[in-house]
Coordinates of C-alpha atoms (C1' of nucleotides) in Angstrom, one line a residue:
Chain I
M1 CA 4.4 -100.3 16.5
S2 CA 5.9 -100.0 13.0
L3 CA 6.3 -103.6 12.0
E4 CA 7.1 -102.4 8.6
S5 CA 10.6 -103.8 7.9
V6 CA 13.0 -101.0 7.2
P7 CA 14.8 -101.3 3.9
P8 CA 18.5 -102.2 4.2
K9 CA 21.0 -99.4 4.4
Y10 CA 22.5 -99.9 1.0
A11 CA 19.0 -99.7 -0.6
Q12 CA 18.4 -96.4 1.3
L13 CA 21.7 -95.1 -0.1
V14 CA 20.7 -96.1 -3.6
Q15 CA 17.4 -94.1 -3.3
T16 CA 19.2 -91.1 -1.8
L17 CA 21.7 -91.0 -4.6
Q18 CA 19.1 -91.5 -7.3
R19 CA 17.1 -88.6 -5.9
R20 CA 20.2 -86.3 -5.8
I21 CA 21.0 -87.2 -9.4
E22 CA 17.5 -86.4 -10.5
A23 CA 17.4 -83.2 -8.5
G24 CA 20.5 -82.0 -10.2
D25 CA 22.8 -82.1 -7.2
Y26 CA 25.0 -84.5 -9.1
P27 CA 24.7 -83.3 -12.8
P28 CA 25.4 -85.8 -15.6
G29 CA 29.1 -85.9 -16.5
T30 CA 30.3 -84.8 -13.1
M31 CA 32.0 -87.0 -10.6
L32 CA 30.2 -88.6 -7.7
P33 CA 31.7 -88.2 -4.3
S34 CA 34.4 -90.8 -3.6
E35 CA 33.7 -93.9 -1.5
N36 CA 35.5 -92.3 1.5
Q37 CA 33.4 -89.2 1.3
L38 CA 30.2 -91.2 1.1
I39 CA 31.3 -93.3 4.1
Q40 CA 31.9 -90.2 6.1
E41 CA 28.7 -88.4 5.1
F42 CA 26.3 -91.3 5.7
G43 CA 28.2 -93.0 8.5
V44 CA 28.2 -96.5 7.0
S45 CA 30.9 -99.0 6.1
R46 CA 32.7 -99.3 2.8
P47 CA 30.9 -102.6 1.7
T48 CA 27.6 -100.8 2.2
V49 CA 28.6 -97.9 0.0
V50 CA 30.1 -100.2 -2.6
A51 CA 26.9 -102.3 -2.6
A52 CA 24.8 -99.2 -3.3
L53 CA 27.1 -98.0 -6.0
R54 CA 27.2 -101.4 -7.7
V55 CA 23.4 -101.3 -7.9
L56 CA 23.5 -97.8 -9.5
R57 CA 26.1 -98.9 -12.0
E58 CA 24.2 -102.0 -13.0
Q59 CA 21.1 -100.0 -13.4
G60 CA 22.9 -97.5 -15.6
W61 CA 22.8 -94.4 -13.4
I62 CA 26.6 -94.1 -13.1
E63 CA 29.8 -95.4 -14.7
S64 CA 33.0 -96.2 -12.8
Q65 CA 36.6 -96.0 -13.8
Q66 CA 39.2 -97.7 -11.7
G67 CA 41.7 -95.1 -10.4
K68 CA 39.6 -92.1 -11.4
G69 CA 36.2 -92.2 -9.9
R70 CA 32.5 -92.6 -10.7
F71 CA 30.7 -90.5 -13.2
V72 CA 27.1 -89.6 -13.3
R73 CA 25.2 -90.7 -16.4
G74 CA 21.7 -89.5 -15.3
R75 CA 18.4 -91.4 -15.1
P76 CA 18.7 -94.5 -17.2
A77 CA 15.9 -93.4 -19.5
L78 CA 15.9 -96.4 -21.8
A79 CA 17.7 -98.8 -19.6
R80 CA 15.5 -101.5 -20.8
A81 CA 14.2 -100.7 -24.2
E82 CA 10.6 -99.9 -23.5
Q83 CA 9.4 -98.7 -26.9
P84 CA 6.6 -100.7 -28.3
R85 CA 7.9 -103.1 -30.9
P86 CA 5.3 -103.9 -33.5
G87 CA 5.0 -107.6 -32.7
H88 CA 4.4 -106.8 -29.0
A89 CA 2.1 -103.9 -29.7
Y90 CA -0.4 -105.9 -31.8
L91 CA -0.3 -108.8 -29.5
T92 CA -1.3 -106.8 -26.4
T93 CA -3.6 -104.1 -27.8
P94 CA -7.3 -105.0 -28.0
E95 CA -8.7 -104.7 -31.5
T96 CA -11.5 -102.5 -30.3
G97 CA -8.8 -99.8 -29.6
S98 CA -8.4 -99.1 -33.4
P99 CA -11.0 -99.2 -36.1
G100 CA -10.6 -101.7 -38.9
E101 CA -12.1 -104.6 -40.8
V102 CA -11.6 -108.3 -40.4
L103 CA -10.5 -109.7 -43.7
E104 CA -10.1 -113.4 -42.9
A105 CA -10.7 -115.6 -39.9
G106 CA -10.4 -119.4 -40.5
A107 CA -8.1 -122.3 -41.3
Q108 CA -5.7 -121.8 -44.2
A109 CA -2.6 -123.4 -45.7
V110 CA 0.4 -121.7 -44.1
P111 CA 3.1 -119.9 -46.0
N112 CA 6.5 -121.6 -45.8
R113 CA 8.0 -118.9 -43.6
V114 CA 5.2 -119.1 -41.0
A115 CA 5.4 -122.9 -41.0
A116 CA 9.0 -122.7 -40.2
L117 CA 8.5 -120.3 -37.4
L118 CA 5.7 -122.4 -35.9
D119 CA 7.6 -125.6 -36.4
L120 CA 4.8 -127.0 -38.5
P121 CA 5.2 -129.3 -41.6
A122 CA 5.2 -127.4 -44.9
K123 CA 1.9 -127.0 -46.6
S124 CA -0.1 -127.9 -43.4
R125 CA -3.0 -125.8 -42.3
A126 CA -3.2 -123.3 -39.5
F127 CA -5.7 -120.7 -38.2
L128 CA -5.4 -117.2 -39.7
R129 CA -7.0 -114.0 -38.5
R130 CA -6.2 -111.1 -40.7
R131 CA -7.3 -107.5 -40.1
L132 CA -7.0 -104.3 -42.0
V133 CA -6.4 -101.5 -39.5
V134 CA -7.6 -98.0 -40.3
R135 CA -6.0 -94.8 -39.0
D136 CA -7.2 -91.3 -39.6
G137 CA -9.9 -92.7 -41.9
E138 CA -7.4 -94.3 -44.3
P139 CA -6.2 -98.0 -44.5
S140 CA -3.0 -98.1 -42.6
E141 CA -1.6 -101.6 -42.2
I142 CA -2.6 -105.3 -42.4
V143 CA -2.1 -107.4 -39.3
S144 CA -2.2 -111.2 -39.5
F145 CA -2.1 -113.7 -36.7
W146 CA -1.2 -117.4 -37.4
L147 CA -2.0 -120.0 -34.8
P148 CA -1.8 -123.8 -34.7
L149 CA -5.3 -125.2 -35.1
E150 CA -5.4 -126.7 -31.7
L151 CA -4.7 -123.4 -30.1
S152 CA -7.5 -121.6 -32.0
E153 CA -10.2 -124.0 -30.7
G154 CA -12.5 -122.6 -28.1
T155 CA -11.6 -119.0 -28.7
D156 CA -13.4 -116.1 -30.1
L157 CA -10.9 -115.6 -32.9
T158 CA -13.3 -116.6 -35.6
S159 CA -15.5 -113.6 -34.8
A160 CA -15.9 -111.0 -37.6
D161 CA -16.2 -108.3 -35.0
A162 CA -13.3 -106.6 -33.3
L163 CA -12.0 -108.4 -30.2
A164 CA -12.5 -106.6 -26.9
D165 CA -9.6 -108.5 -25.4
S166 CA -6.0 -108.5 -26.6
I167 CA -4.8 -111.7 -28.4
R168 CA -2.3 -112.2 -25.6
G169 CA -4.8 -111.9 -22.9
H170 CA -7.3 -114.0 -24.7
L171 CA -4.9 -116.9 -25.2
Q172 CA -3.5 -116.7 -21.7
A173 CA -7.0 -116.8 -20.2
R174 CA -8.5 -119.5 -22.5
K175 CA -5.5 -121.7 -23.2
G176 CA -3.0 -120.9 -20.4
V177 CA -0.1 -120.1 -22.7
R178 CA 2.4 -117.6 -21.4
V179 CA 4.5 -115.3 -23.6
D180 CA 8.2 -115.3 -22.7
H181 CA 9.9 -113.6 -25.6
I182 CA 9.4 -112.5 -29.2
I183 CA 11.7 -112.8 -32.2
E184 CA 11.1 -110.3 -34.9
Q185 CA 12.2 -110.5 -38.5
I186 CA 12.0 -107.4 -40.6
T187 CA 12.0 -107.5 -44.4
A188 CA 10.9 -105.3 -47.3
R189 CA 9.2 -106.3 -50.5
M190 CA 6.9 -105.1 -53.1
P191 CA 3.2 -105.6 -52.3
S192 CA 1.0 -107.9 -54.2
T193 CA -1.6 -106.2 -56.3
D194 CA -4.3 -107.2 -53.9
E195 CA -2.3 -105.8 -50.9
A196 CA -1.6 -102.6 -52.7
K197 CA -5.3 -102.2 -53.5
R198 CA -6.4 -102.8 -50.0
L199 CA -3.9 -100.5 -48.5
G200 CA -4.5 -97.8 -51.1
M201 CA -0.8 -97.6 -51.9
P202 CA 0.8 -95.5 -54.6
K203 CA 2.7 -97.2 -57.4
N204 CA 6.2 -98.4 -56.9
T205 CA 6.1 -98.2 -53.1
P206 CA 7.5 -101.1 -51.0
V207 CA 6.1 -102.5 -47.8
L208 CA 7.8 -103.3 -44.6
D209 CA 7.0 -107.0 -43.8
V210 CA 7.5 -107.8 -40.1
Y211 CA 7.2 -111.4 -38.8
A212 CA 7.1 -111.8 -35.0
A213 CA 7.4 -115.3 -33.5
V214 CA 5.8 -115.3 -30.1
R215 CA 7.4 -117.9 -28.0
D216 CA 7.0 -119.4 -24.5
A217 CA 9.8 -120.0 -22.1
S218 CA 10.9 -123.3 -23.7
G219 CA 11.4 -121.5 -27.0
R220 CA 8.4 -123.0 -28.8
A221 CA 6.6 -120.5 -31.0
F222 CA 2.8 -120.6 -30.6
V223 CA 1.7 -117.5 -32.5
V224 CA 3.2 -115.7 -35.5
V225 CA 2.2 -112.1 -35.9
N226 CA 2.7 -110.6 -39.4
V227 CA 2.4 -106.9 -40.0
L228 CA 2.4 -105.3 -43.4
L229 CA 3.3 -101.6 -43.3
P230 CA 3.4 -99.4 -46.4
A231 CA 6.9 -97.8 -46.4
D232 CA 5.6 -94.4 -47.4
R233 CA 3.6 -94.0 -44.3
H234 CA 5.4 -96.0 -41.6
E235 CA 8.8 -96.6 -40.2
L236 CA 10.1 -98.6 -37.3
E237 CA 12.1 -97.1 -34.5
D238 CA 14.2 -98.8 -31.9
A239 CA 16.4 -97.5 -29.2
Y240 CA 19.0 -99.4 -27.1
P241 CA 21.7 -98.5 -24.6
I242 CA 25.4 -99.3 -25.3
S243 CA 27.4 -100.8 -22.5
S244 CA 30.6 -98.9 -22.0
A245 CA 32.4 -102.2 -21.5
S246 CA 32.2 -103.6 -25.0
Chain H
M1 CA 55.5 -114.2 -17.7
S2 CA 51.8 -114.4 -18.3
L3 CA 50.8 -110.8 -18.3
E4 CA 47.3 -112.0 -19.0
S5 CA 45.2 -110.8 -16.1
V6 CA 43.5 -113.7 -14.4
P7 CA 39.8 -113.2 -13.9
P8 CA 38.7 -112.6 -10.3
K9 CA 37.8 -115.6 -8.2
Y10 CA 34.1 -114.8 -8.1
A11 CA 34.0 -114.6 -11.9
Q12 CA 35.7 -118.0 -12.1
L13 CA 33.1 -119.4 -9.7
V14 CA 30.3 -118.0 -11.9
Q15 CA 31.7 -119.7 -14.9
T16 CA 32.2 -123.0 -13.1
L17 CA 28.7 -123.1 -11.8
Q18 CA 27.2 -122.1 -15.2
R19 CA 29.1 -124.9 -16.8
R20 CA 27.8 -127.4 -14.2
I21 CA 24.2 -126.2 -14.8
E22 CA 24.6 -126.6 -18.5
A23 CA 26.2 -130.0 -18.2
G24 CA 23.3 -131.2 -16.1
D25 CA 25.3 -131.6 -12.9
Y26 CA 22.8 -129.2 -11.3
P27 CA 19.5 -130.0 -13.1
P28 CA 16.8 -127.3 -13.1
G29 CA 14.5 -127.4 -10.1
T30 CA 17.1 -128.9 -7.8
M31 CA 18.9 -127.1 -5.1
L32 CA 22.3 -125.7 -5.5
P33 CA 24.9 -126.6 -2.8
S34 CA 24.7 -124.3 0.2
E35 CA 27.1 -121.4 0.7
N36 CA 29.1 -123.4 3.2
Q37 CA 29.5 -126.3 0.9
L38 CA 30.7 -124.1 -1.9
I39 CA 33.1 -122.4 0.5
Q40 CA 34.6 -125.7 1.4
E41 CA 34.7 -127.1 -2.1
F42 CA 36.4 -124.1 -3.7
G43 CA 38.4 -122.9 -0.7
V44 CA 37.2 -119.3 -0.9
S45 CA 35.5 -117.0 1.6
R46 CA 31.8 -116.4 2.0
P47 CA 31.6 -113.0 0.4
T48 CA 33.3 -114.4 -2.7
V49 CA 30.7 -117.2 -2.9
V50 CA 27.9 -114.7 -2.3
A51 CA 29.2 -112.4 -5.0
A52 CA 29.2 -115.2 -7.6
L53 CA 25.7 -116.4 -6.6
R54 CA 24.4 -112.8 -6.8
V55 CA 25.6 -112.6 -10.4
L56 CA 23.9 -115.8 -11.3
R57 CA 20.7 -114.7 -9.7
E58 CA 20.8 -111.3 -11.5
Q59 CA 21.4 -113.1 -14.8
G60 CA 18.5 -115.5 -14.2
W61 CA 20.4 -118.7 -13.7
I62 CA 19.1 -119.4 -10.2
E63 CA 16.6 -118.2 -7.7
S64 CA 17.2 -117.9 -4.0
Q65 CA 14.9 -118.1 -1.0
Q66 CA 16.0 -117.0 2.3
G67 CA 16.0 -119.8 4.8
K68 CA 15.7 -122.5 2.2
G69 CA 18.4 -122.3 -0.4
R70 CA 19.1 -121.6 -4.0
F71 CA 17.3 -123.3 -6.8
V72 CA 18.5 -123.9 -10.3
R73 CA 16.4 -122.3 -13.1
G74 CA 18.6 -123.2 -16.1
R75 CA 20.3 -121.2 -18.8
P76 CA 18.4 -117.8 -19.0
A77 CA 16.6 -117.9 -22.3
L78 CA 17.7 -114.6 -23.7
A79 CA 18.4 -112.5 -20.6
R80 CA 19.3 -109.4 -22.4
A81 CA 18.8 -109.3 -26.2
E82 CA 22.4 -109.5 -27.4
Q83 CA 21.9 -109.7 -31.1
P84 CA 24.0 -107.3 -33.1
R85 CA 21.8 -104.4 -34.2
P86 CA 23.0 -103.0 -37.5
G87 CA 23.8 -99.5 -36.2
H88 CA 25.9 -100.9 -33.3
A89 CA 27.6 -103.5 -35.5
Y90 CA 28.9 -101.1 -38.1
L91 CA 30.0 -98.7 -35.4
T92 CA 32.2 -101.1 -33.6
T93 CA 33.5 -103.4 -36.3
P94 CA 36.8 -102.3 -37.9
E95 CA 36.5 -101.8 -41.7
T96 CA 39.4 -104.1 -42.2
G97 CA 37.2 -107.0 -41.0
S98 CA 35.2 -107.0 -44.2
P99 CA 36.4 -106.3 -47.8
G100 CA 34.9 -103.3 -49.5
E101 CA 35.5 -100.1 -51.3
V102 CA 35.4 -96.5 -50.0
L103 CA 32.9 -94.6 -52.2
E104 CA 33.2 -91.2 -50.7
A105 CA 35.1 -89.5 -47.9
G106 CA 34.7 -85.7 -47.5
A107 CA 32.4 -82.9 -46.7
Q108 CA 28.9 -82.9 -48.3
A109 CA 25.6 -81.2 -48.0
V110 CA 23.5 -83.3 -45.6
P111 CA 20.2 -84.8 -46.4
N112 CA 17.3 -83.4 -44.4
R113 CA 16.8 -86.5 -42.4
V114 CA 20.5 -86.6 -41.3
A115 CA 20.4 -82.9 -40.5
A116 CA 17.5 -83.4 -38.2
L117 CA 19.1 -86.3 -36.4
L118 CA 22.4 -84.4 -35.9
D119 CA 20.5 -81.2 -35.0
L120 CA 22.2 -79.3 -37.8
P121 CA 20.6 -76.5 -39.8
A122 CA 19.0 -77.7 -43.1
K123 CA 21.3 -77.7 -46.1
S124 CA 24.5 -77.3 -44.0
R125 CA 27.5 -79.4 -44.7
A126 CA 28.9 -82.4 -42.8
F127 CA 31.5 -85.1 -43.2
L128 CA 30.4 -88.2 -45.1
R129 CA 32.3 -91.5 -45.3
R130 CA 30.5 -94.0 -47.5
R131 CA 31.6 -97.5 -48.1
L132 CA 30.4 -100.4 -50.3
V133 CA 30.8 -103.6 -48.3
V134 CA 31.4 -106.8 -50.2
R135 CA 30.5 -110.2 -48.9
D136 CA 31.1 -113.5 -50.7
G137 CA 32.6 -111.6 -53.6
E138 CA 29.4 -109.7 -54.3
P139 CA 28.4 -106.2 -53.3
S140 CA 26.3 -106.5 -50.2
E141 CA 25.4 -103.2 -48.5
I142 CA 26.3 -99.5 -48.5
V143 CA 27.3 -98.1 -45.1
S144 CA 27.5 -94.3 -44.6
F145 CA 28.7 -92.4 -41.6
W146 CA 27.7 -88.7 -41.2
L147 CA 29.7 -86.6 -38.7
P148 CA 29.6 -82.8 -37.9
L149 CA 32.7 -81.2 -39.5
E150 CA 34.4 -80.4 -36.2
L151 CA 34.3 -84.0 -35.2
S152 CA 35.9 -85.2 -38.4
E153 CA 39.0 -83.0 -38.0
G154 CA 42.1 -84.7 -36.9
T155 CA 40.9 -88.2 -37.8
D156 CA 41.8 -90.7 -40.4
L157 CA 38.3 -90.8 -41.8
T158 CA 39.4 -89.2 -45.1
S159 CA 41.6 -92.2 -45.9
A160 CA 40.6 -94.2 -48.9
D161 CA 41.9 -97.4 -47.3
A162 CA 39.9 -99.5 -44.8
L163 CA 40.2 -98.3 -41.2
A164 CA 42.0 -100.7 -38.9
D165 CA 40.1 -99.2 -36.0
S166 CA 36.4 -99.2 -35.5
I167 CA 34.6 -95.8 -35.9
R168 CA 33.6 -95.9 -32.3
G169 CA 37.1 -96.7 -31.1
H170 CA 38.6 -94.1 -33.4
L171 CA 36.3 -91.3 -32.2
Q172 CA 36.7 -92.2 -28.6
A173 CA 40.4 -92.2 -28.8
R174 CA 40.9 -89.1 -30.9
K175 CA 38.0 -86.9 -29.8
G176 CA 37.0 -88.3 -26.4
V177 CA 33.3 -88.8 -27.3
R178 CA 31.5 -91.7 -25.5
V179 CA 28.6 -93.6 -27.0
D180 CA 25.7 -93.9 -24.6
H181 CA 22.8 -95.2 -26.7
I182 CA 21.6 -95.6 -30.3
I183 CA 18.2 -94.8 -31.8
E184 CA 17.5 -96.7 -35.0
Q185 CA 14.9 -95.9 -37.6
I186 CA 14.0 -98.5 -40.2
T187 CA 12.4 -97.7 -43.5
A188 CA 12.0 -99.2 -46.9
R189 CA 12.2 -97.5 -50.3
M190 CA 13.1 -98.2 -53.9
P191 CA 16.8 -97.7 -54.6
S192 CA 18.1 -94.9 -56.8
T193 CA 19.4 -96.1 -60.2
D194 CA 22.9 -95.4 -58.9
E195 CA 22.4 -97.4 -55.8
A196 CA 20.8 -100.3 -57.7
K197 CA 23.8 -100.4 -60.0
R198 CA 26.4 -100.4 -57.3
L199 CA 24.6 -103.1 -55.3
G200 CA 23.9 -105.2 -58.4
M201 CA 20.2 -105.4 -57.6
P202 CA 17.5 -107.0 -59.6
K203 CA 14.7 -104.9 -61.0
N204 CA 11.8 -103.9 -58.8
T205 CA 13.5 -104.8 -55.5
P206 CA 13.3 -102.4 -52.5
V207 CA 16.1 -101.7 -50.0
L208 CA 15.9 -101.6 -46.2
D209 CA 17.1 -98.1 -45.2
V210 CA 18.4 -98.0 -41.6
Y211 CA 19.3 -94.7 -39.9
A212 CA 21.1 -95.0 -36.5
A213 CA 21.6 -91.9 -34.5
V214 CA 24.6 -92.5 -32.1
R215 CA 24.1 -90.4 -29.0
D216 CA 26.0 -89.5 -25.9
A217 CA 24.7 -89.5 -22.4
S218 CA 23.1 -86.1 -22.8
G219 CA 21.1 -87.2 -25.8
R220 CA 23.1 -85.3 -28.4
A221 CA 23.7 -87.3 -31.6
F222 CA 27.2 -87.0 -32.9
V223 CA 27.2 -89.6 -35.6
V224 CA 24.5 -90.9 -37.9
V225 CA 25.1 -94.3 -39.4
N226 CA 23.1 -95.2 -42.5
V227 CA 22.9 -98.7 -43.9
L228 CA 21.3 -99.6 -47.2
L229 CA 20.4 -103.3 -47.4
P230 CA 18.9 -104.9 -50.6
A231 CA 15.8 -106.6 -49.3
D232 CA 16.3 -109.7 -51.5
R233 CA 19.4 -110.5 -49.6
H234 CA 19.0 -109.1 -46.1
E235 CA 16.6 -109.0 -43.3
L236 CA 16.8 -107.7 -39.8
E237 CA 16.2 -109.8 -36.7
D238 CA 15.5 -108.7 -33.2
A239 CA 14.6 -110.6 -30.1
Y240 CA 13.3 -109.3 -26.8
P241 CA 12.0 -110.7 -23.6
I242 CA 8.4 -109.9 -22.4
S243 CA 8.0 -109.0 -18.8
S244 CA 5.3 -111.2 -17.4
A245 CA 4.0 -108.2 -15.4
S246 CA 2.7 -106.1 -18.3
Chain P
dG1 C1' 0.3 -139.9 19.3
dG2 C1' 0.3 -135.1 18.7
dC3 C1' 1.8 -130.6 19.8
dT4 C1' 5.4 -127.0 21.1
dC5 C1' 9.4 -125.0 20.9
dA6 C1' 14.2 -124.8 20.5
dA7 C1' 18.2 -125.9 17.8
dA8 C1' 20.5 -126.1 13.5
dC9 C1' 20.4 -125.1 9.1
dT10 C1' 19.7 -121.8 5.2
dT11 C1' 20.3 -116.9 2.9
dG12 C1' 20.6 -111.5 3.8
dG13 C1' 23.1 -107.6 5.6
dT14 C1' 26.7 -104.8 8.1
dA15 C1' 31.4 -103.8 9.7
dA16 C1' 36.5 -103.5 9.6
dA17 C1' 40.8 -104.5 7.3
dA18 C1' 44.0 -105.4 3.8
dC19 C1' 46.0 -105.7 -0.7
dA20 C1' 46.0 -104.9 -5.8
dA21 C1' 45.4 -102.2 -9.9
dC22 C1' 44.9 -97.9 -11.9
dC23 C1' 45.1 -92.7 -12.6
dT24 C1' 47.1 -88.2 -11.8
dG25 C1' 49.5 -85.0 -10.1
dT26 C1' 54.4 -83.4 -8.2
dC27 C1' 59.1 -83.4 -7.6
dG28 C1' 63.4 -84.6 -8.8
dG29 C1' 67.3 -85.6 -12.0
dC30 C1' 69.0 -85.4 -16.5
Chain A
dG1 C1' 62.7 -78.2 -20.9
dC2 C1' 61.9 -83.1 -20.7
dC3 C1' 61.2 -87.4 -18.7
dG4 C1' 61.0 -90.7 -15.1
dA5 C1' 60.1 -92.0 -10.2
dC6 C1' 57.2 -91.5 -6.6
dA7 C1' 53.3 -90.3 -3.5
dG8 C1' 48.6 -90.1 -2.8
dG9 C1' 44.3 -90.5 -4.6
dT10 C1' 40.7 -93.7 -6.7
dT11 C1' 38.0 -98.2 -7.4
dG12 C1' 38.3 -103.6 -7.5
dT13 C1' 38.8 -107.8 -5.0
dT14 C1' 39.3 -110.8 -1.0
dT15 C1' 39.2 -112.1 3.8
dT16 C1' 37.4 -112.4 8.7
dA17 C1' 33.7 -111.6 11.8
dC18 C1' 29.1 -111.0 13.5
dC19 C1' 24.1 -110.4 13.6
dA20 C1' 19.3 -110.8 11.5
dA21 C1' 15.7 -113.3 9.3
dG22 C1' 13.4 -117.3 7.4
dT23 C1' 12.8 -122.6 7.1
dT24 C1' 13.3 -127.2 8.6
dT25 C1' 13.8 -130.7 11.9
dG26 C1' 13.8 -133.1 15.8
dA27 C1' 13.6 -133.6 20.8
dG28 C1' 10.9 -133.2 24.6
dC29 C1' 6.6 -132.5 26.8
dC30 C1' 1.6 -133.0 27.4

DNA sequence: GGCTCAAACTTGGTAAAACAACCTGTCGGC
DNA sequence: GCCGACAGGTTGTTTTACCAAGTTTGAGCC
C-alpha cells in the first residue's frame, strides 16, 4: 500500500555515498571507487552513477579530475556561507532578544550615504530607529535602521520599547515586502564624541561602520541597517569556499 | 590549427539561451520552447538539451514543471556572491598585475594572532612576505603573507621582484597544497607610525585590518594573508542572497 | 450542453553504447 | 640510464532508445 513515491535511483546513490563519507568509509583525501566499480556494486547504469556523482561534486562533497579519479573532500561544512553576517543578524533577531535602549525613533534628514543606498534625493527625510545594544552589562554597539517614510507608516517602529518581532518579520507581515539579498559595505572611522561617550570607548579607538542595504528581488533597497562596532571589542568574521576551478 | 578547445555543445546551448533571455527573446514569465523544439532547432540530442536546461535551472534562470514546461525567470539576481573578497583576491592575483614594492621577504617571529591561525607555537618563526601595493601612483595598501617555514622552502617567495605567478598558483605547483576555503577576520585599529608613514595616511585615520586564513580541505591553515587598508580610501563590500525559508 | 476519458503533449529517469580527453604506469629502443 | 611510445585505466561528452509521471486538450458519450 505504500503510495509513497520511491526516490530515484541516483538520489539513493547520493545518499548512500554521503553516508559512507560521513561514516569514514571514504576518508577525505582518498579516492572514491571508479564509475565502473560503482556500476558493479550497485547494479545501475553509468548515467545513473554519473548523475549521482555530479550532484556530489556540485554540492562540494567530492572533486573530480579527468583521467585520475574522484577525490573525497568531506562534508561541505560551509558550502553556503551560513555564518551570521551583521546586516542579516540585526534584521532577523527580535530586539527583545538582547537588552538595550532605544535612542531615536522618528523622521530625520538622511545622511548622504543612506540616501544613495535607498535611492532617495539628497537631504530628504526618512524614518530612523536607533538602538544602543547592551551586552554583559556594557554598551556594545549602536544599530540604526533607515526606512523610507511610506514604509514606516502603520508599523510599531516608533515604539520606545524593544520590539518582540524582528524588523524583517515585522515588515513582511505589515507591508508585504520580501527580502531577497543584502549588500554590505564595511568601513572604519573615528567615532564622534557623542558616539564614543555612548559606547564608553577608550581614547583613540576606531569603530567598524557597517552599512547593509536590504533589497528585494528587483534590486530596490527598502531598508538600510547601520551597525557601529567599537573595534577594540568586535571583529567581523566571514568564511567562504574556494572553487577548485578558478 | 586552432588548438583552442571548443566548449561542449551543452555549454554552448546554455550560453545561447542565456543571451536570448537577456535580449528579451524569451521574456520572464513566458514558456521556453519545449525539449523537442530545441532538439530540432539546434540539431542535438535530447540528453544534451536536458543537460543545458538543468544548468539553467540550477543557476536560477528558469523553473520547470513536469507536464507543463519550463518558465523563464530572468537573469538570476546574484546567484552566488561572486564579489572578490580581499583574501581571495590577493591570493590569486599575480604581483606583476599591480605595481608595488617588496618590503620584507624572510623569516620572522610571528605575531600572536598569526601564530594562532597557523596553529604554530607562540613566538615561533615563520616566513613573511610583505608588499606595499601602489595604485594610481600612490601607496594604497600593505599585503603580508605568512607561511610556515617548511612551506616557503623551494619557492621564489624570497625574491625582491614581483612574482609573475599568484601565490596560490605558486604554492599549488611547487608544494602541492590545495586551497579549500578561507576564513576572514576584519578588524579596525590605528596604524603604527611606520605604517602611517609608508601608506602616506592623514592624521587620526584608522586602518581596516583583514586577516585571511587560507585552509585546505582538512581545515588546516597553511597561509595567512593580512591586508592593511587605510579607511579613508578603502571599504569592503559583500553581497549575499537571503534564503526565503529562514 | 456537460461530463468522462483517452490521446497527445510536456518533463523526469534509466539503460546501453561509443568516442574523446586525460593520467599513469610499463616496455621498448636509444 | 634515459626517453619516448604505447596500453590500459580514468572521467567527460554525446547519441539512441524506452518508460514513467504530470498536464492539457479534445473527441465522444450521456
